[in-house]
Amino acid sequence: MTALYSLTSLGAFQMGVETLSHVTRQGENELIRWSFLKQRMFLSGRYRFKQLEDAAKEEAQKFEDSVTSKIGNRKKDESSSTDILEPMGSSNLGFSGGFLSNMFGSMGAGLAVTRQPWWKGPNVCVEREEIDESQHHNRTGETSNTDSDEEEGGVFGSFQFSSCQQTDIKYTCTTKIRNHGIRKTFIVKYQCCHGFKRVEGKPGCTEVHLKSLLETAADVGGKDFVQLVRTSGLEEKTTASNLTLFVPSDDAVRDFTDNLQEANQVEFYVPPASARRRREAGMEGTSMRDIVLGHMVPGLYDMSELVNEQVLYSDNANSSVRVNLYAVPGERLMTANCARLTSINNYAENGVVHVVDRMIRPVTKTLAELLAQDSQFSILRSLLSKTDLLQTLKEPGHLTIFAPTDSAFEKLDPTVQSRLLQGEACVGNVLRHHLVKHSVCSAAISSRLMTINMDGDTLTLERRPDDGKLFVSGVQIVAKDVVGTNGIIHVIDDIIMPDSARPVTGVLSSHNLTTFLALLREAGLAESLDSMKNVTLFAPTDEALARPESAAELEKLRADKDKLRDLLLYHTTGPEVQSCDFSNDKELKSSLADKSIRINLYATLPFFTGAITRATAQCARLINFDNRACGGVVHEIDKLLVPPTGSILQLIEKEDNYTLLRKIIEGTELEEDLSGEGPFTFLAPTDVAFNKLDEEDLKILTEDKRFAVKVLRQHILPEALCCAGVGATSWPFTNRVETLSGKSVAVRRDHEGRVHIGSTTVHDCDIPATNGIIHSVNRVMVPYDNKHNGSLQKFGNPNVEVFLYGV
C-alpha cells in the first residue's frame, strides 16, 4: 500500500514560534498555498513512503538552513517551558521568494540576529523516534480512517501539530501527523553528548573531564561505598556498561550496621532488649554484595528527567528504587527509597552518580508481604483480611501505611479492642485512616504538614524540633521508611482512632458534647444509640443546653424519664444524612413517632442569593456538621430541639398572650391558611402589640374581618424563615421576603442582633409548629385602606406602620 506522508519533517521542528508571530497577511497566504501544494503531492501518490520520507527530511533541512541564515533562528525565551512551532515548508517548491522572503526582505538590515539556541550548537546529540499508530488505530475499530481523519484535521482530512519542551538538560520536540489513515508521532530529543555539559551563555555543550564511576563516587564523598564495591567484587561491573549509582555518603556507610538479616527478612521496629539479644546471638546479615547491587541501576538517569513516584530497577534481582519529589519550603526535595539525595547528576565516563544520605535496602516485596513476615503485625494482618485492603497492599501502586503493632492494639479499651477483632467496630474505617494513597517519606516532614488518608480525613505529620521525633496525628512513629515495591511503611506505637470508627457516644465525648451525652445516659439511650446503624444525631452543644429556656425545659422533663427519652429521640433520625444531602425544606423523620425535623438552607449574604451560607434543623443552627461516627453522623446545633405539638393555628389557640389575635382570626379564612400544610412563618402580634393601637384602630381590625385578613396576611410568609436565617446587613444591602398578601417586606438583623421583618421586631423567635414557625412580634403592620377614614390613616402613632399599598 502506498503510504502518504506530511512534508513537514523532523528537521522542521527546530523553528521557534517567534517566526509565526511575524507572519504577515501575505505570508499567511503563502502558507495556505503551501498547504494546498502538500495536499496535491499527497493525493498524487508519486512517491512511495520511504522515498517521500527521505525527500521530506532533505527538503526540510534545506529550508531550515535557509531560514537560519536569513533570520538567525529567532526563538522564544529559553525560560519558556513549552513552545508551539509553526508548520514549515520547503524553499524549492516553486515559490517566488516565499512568505519568509517577503517578510524579512525589506527589513533584514534592521533585524538584530539573536544568539543561536544551545541545542543547535556543537556536541549536541540527537535521538529520533518514530511511532506508527496507524495499525493500532485500525485494530480498535473506532471509526473509519476517512471519518476519523476528517474529524481531527478538518479540510482534506489532514492534521498536524508540533510542540517543543525544554528542561535543564534536554530539548524535546514532538510532531503528530494524521493524514488519511496515516497516524504517526515523531519525537526528537536534543541533549549534550556524554562527556559534555551545558554552560550558560555558551552555544552547544562544553566538554568536561570525566572520570570513572568509582573515581567520581569517591570525589563526591562516597569513598567508603567505593571500598564496599571493591570488597564485594563489583569493580569490574562498574566499567562494563552504563550505570546510575545511588552512592551513600561516607557518614551513611559508617552509620550502617552489619546486623541486618536476609534482605527484608527483618522486623521494622525491634525493641532495644530484642536488638541486644540478636547482637549477642551473632545473627547473620544480608549479603553485602546484594546491598551494593541495590544501589546500581542500569542506564543513565538524570534526576531532572525523572518524575515523582517513578520506579527504577537495580542490578540486585530487579530490586526497586522508588524516586519521590517533594515541594518543601525552600527546596525541591528528592528521595530514592526515602533516602534524601544530597548531590545529583555527577557525570562519569559511563554513568551518573547521585549521593544519598543513607544506605538503600534491597526492595523486593510488597507491603502485604512485608507485614506478613513480621510477627508483631498479626492483629493488623487479621483486621486487613476482614476487608479488601489486604488485596490493595498486594497490588502495584504508591501507598503509605502507618502500621500499628500488636502492642498498639493492646492499649485500646478492652471493649473497643474486642469489637474491632470481631469486625463490629467499623474496621474498614480504622484501617483506611492509617493508609495514604501516595508515598510519604520521613525526609519530607521538615516541621509540620498535612495529608489526606484513604478515609478522606486529614492526617497531621510533625517532626519535633528538639529531638527530631516523628508523629502522625499525635501518635509517635517508632520506625520509619520501610520501603516496599508498592509503597512505604511507618511503624506506630498507638492507634490513630478516627471519629468514623468510634461509636456515636465516643464522638460526643471527643467533641466535648458532654451535657447531651449525660442526658442520653440518664435516659438509658446511650447503648442503644451506639448499636444503631445508619443514624443521624443532632446534638446541642453544652452552651446551648445551659441557656435558661433549655435548662427550664430539661428540668421540667427530668421528672418524667419517658418524656426526657422522647425529647432526646427527637434529636435522632435515620438514615444517615450528611450536609451534602441537605435541601431546603427537607423533612427528616425523627425517631420520635410522627415527628419530623425540618432542614432549611439560607443565603445570608446580600446579592449572593445562590450561595448557601447557613443551615438549620428545626431552626437550630448547624455550627459543626458531618462528624462521622461508626454507624452514623453527628451534627452539632446551637439549641435544644423541642418537638412541635400542633399547627400554627393550634399553638395560637393555646397560648395566653394571643387572645386578641385569636379573636381577630376567628371565623376568617385565615383559620384555613394557618392550618394548612405549609411551611409558613407567622409574625404573630401579641396582645401587647395590639394594645399599642388606638381603640378605634383595634375596633376596626376586630369588626371588619375582610380588612383584618388583609392586615394579617401581611404577617404570613409562605416559607420557613428562622431567625438564624437572617444575616447581619446594613443599608443599602437589604433582603426582602414576600408575604402571603403578595407584597414584600425587608428583612434584616441590626447591630445588636435583633431580627426585624418589615416594621416589626421579633421578640420571641422560632416557636416550632408542625406546619411552620411562629415569631412573636412587637407591633401590627396595618395597610392603608381608602374606604376607612378613621384613625388608621393617622401617622401620629409610632406603633402603627402605614403602608400605602392602595388596598
Coordinates of N, CA and C in Angstrom, one line a residue, residues 107 143 187-188 238-239 300 306 312 344 365 508 533 551 560 612 629 637 669 687 696 720 731 744 746 776 781:
M107 N 13.2 44.3 5.6 CA 13.6 44.8 6.9 C 14.8 44.0 7.5
T143 N -13.6 4.2 14.3 CA -14.3 4.8 13.2 C -13.5 4.5 11.9
I187 N 9.3 12.0 17.5 CA 9.9 12.6 18.7 C 11.4 12.8 18.5
V188 N 11.9 14.0 18.7 CA 13.3 14.3 18.5 C 13.8 14.9 19.9
T238 N 31.3 -2.0 37.3 CA 31.1 -0.5 37.1 C 31.8 0.0 35.9
T239 N 32.6 -0.8 35.2 CA 33.2 -0.3 33.9 C 32.6 -1.0 32.7
L300 N 21.4 5.4 32.1 CA 21.8 6.7 32.6 C 20.5 7.5 33.0
L306 N 13.5 12.7 35.8 CA 12.6 11.7 36.5 C 11.4 12.4 37.1
L312 N 12.6 2.8 39.4 CA 13.8 2.2 38.7 C 14.1 0.8 39.2
I344 N 23.3 15.5 43.1 CA 22.8 14.8 41.9 C 23.5 15.1 40.7
K365 N 9.8 -6.9 48.0 CA 8.5 -7.4 48.5 C 7.4 -6.3 48.6
L508 N -19.4 12.1 70.6 CA -19.9 13.1 71.5 C -18.9 13.5 72.6
K533 N -27.4 1.5 63.4 CA -26.7 1.7 62.2 C -27.3 2.7 61.3
A551 N -32.5 25.0 79.9 CA -32.4 24.4 81.3 C -33.8 24.2 81.9
D560 N -39.9 13.1 84.5 CA -40.6 12.1 83.8 C -39.6 11.5 82.8
I612 N -25.4 29.3 49.5 CA -25.9 28.9 50.8 C -24.8 29.0 51.8
A629 N -19.3 9.0 62.7 CA -19.2 8.1 63.7 C -19.4 6.7 63.1
I637 N -25.6 21.5 67.0 CA -26.5 22.5 66.8 C -26.5 23.5 68.0
E669 N -61.0 33.2 56.8 CA -60.3 32.2 56.0 C -58.8 32.0 56.5
D687 N -50.8 40.3 72.5 CA -51.8 41.2 73.0 C -51.2 42.6 73.3
E696 N -60.0 52.9 68.5 CA -60.7 52.9 67.2 C -60.1 52.0 66.2
A720 N -40.4 29.0 55.4 CA -39.9 28.8 56.8 C -38.7 29.7 56.9
W731 N -27.8 49.1 55.4 CA -28.2 49.8 54.2 C -27.0 50.1 53.3
S744 N -43.9 42.5 49.5 CA -42.7 42.1 50.1 C -42.3 43.1 51.2
A746 N -38.9 44.1 54.0 CA -37.5 44.0 54.3 C -37.2 43.1 55.5
S776 N -43.1 35.8 67.6 CA -43.8 36.8 68.3 C -43.2 38.2 68.0
M781 N -48.5 45.5 61.6 CA -48.3 46.2 60.3 C -49.7 46.4 59.7

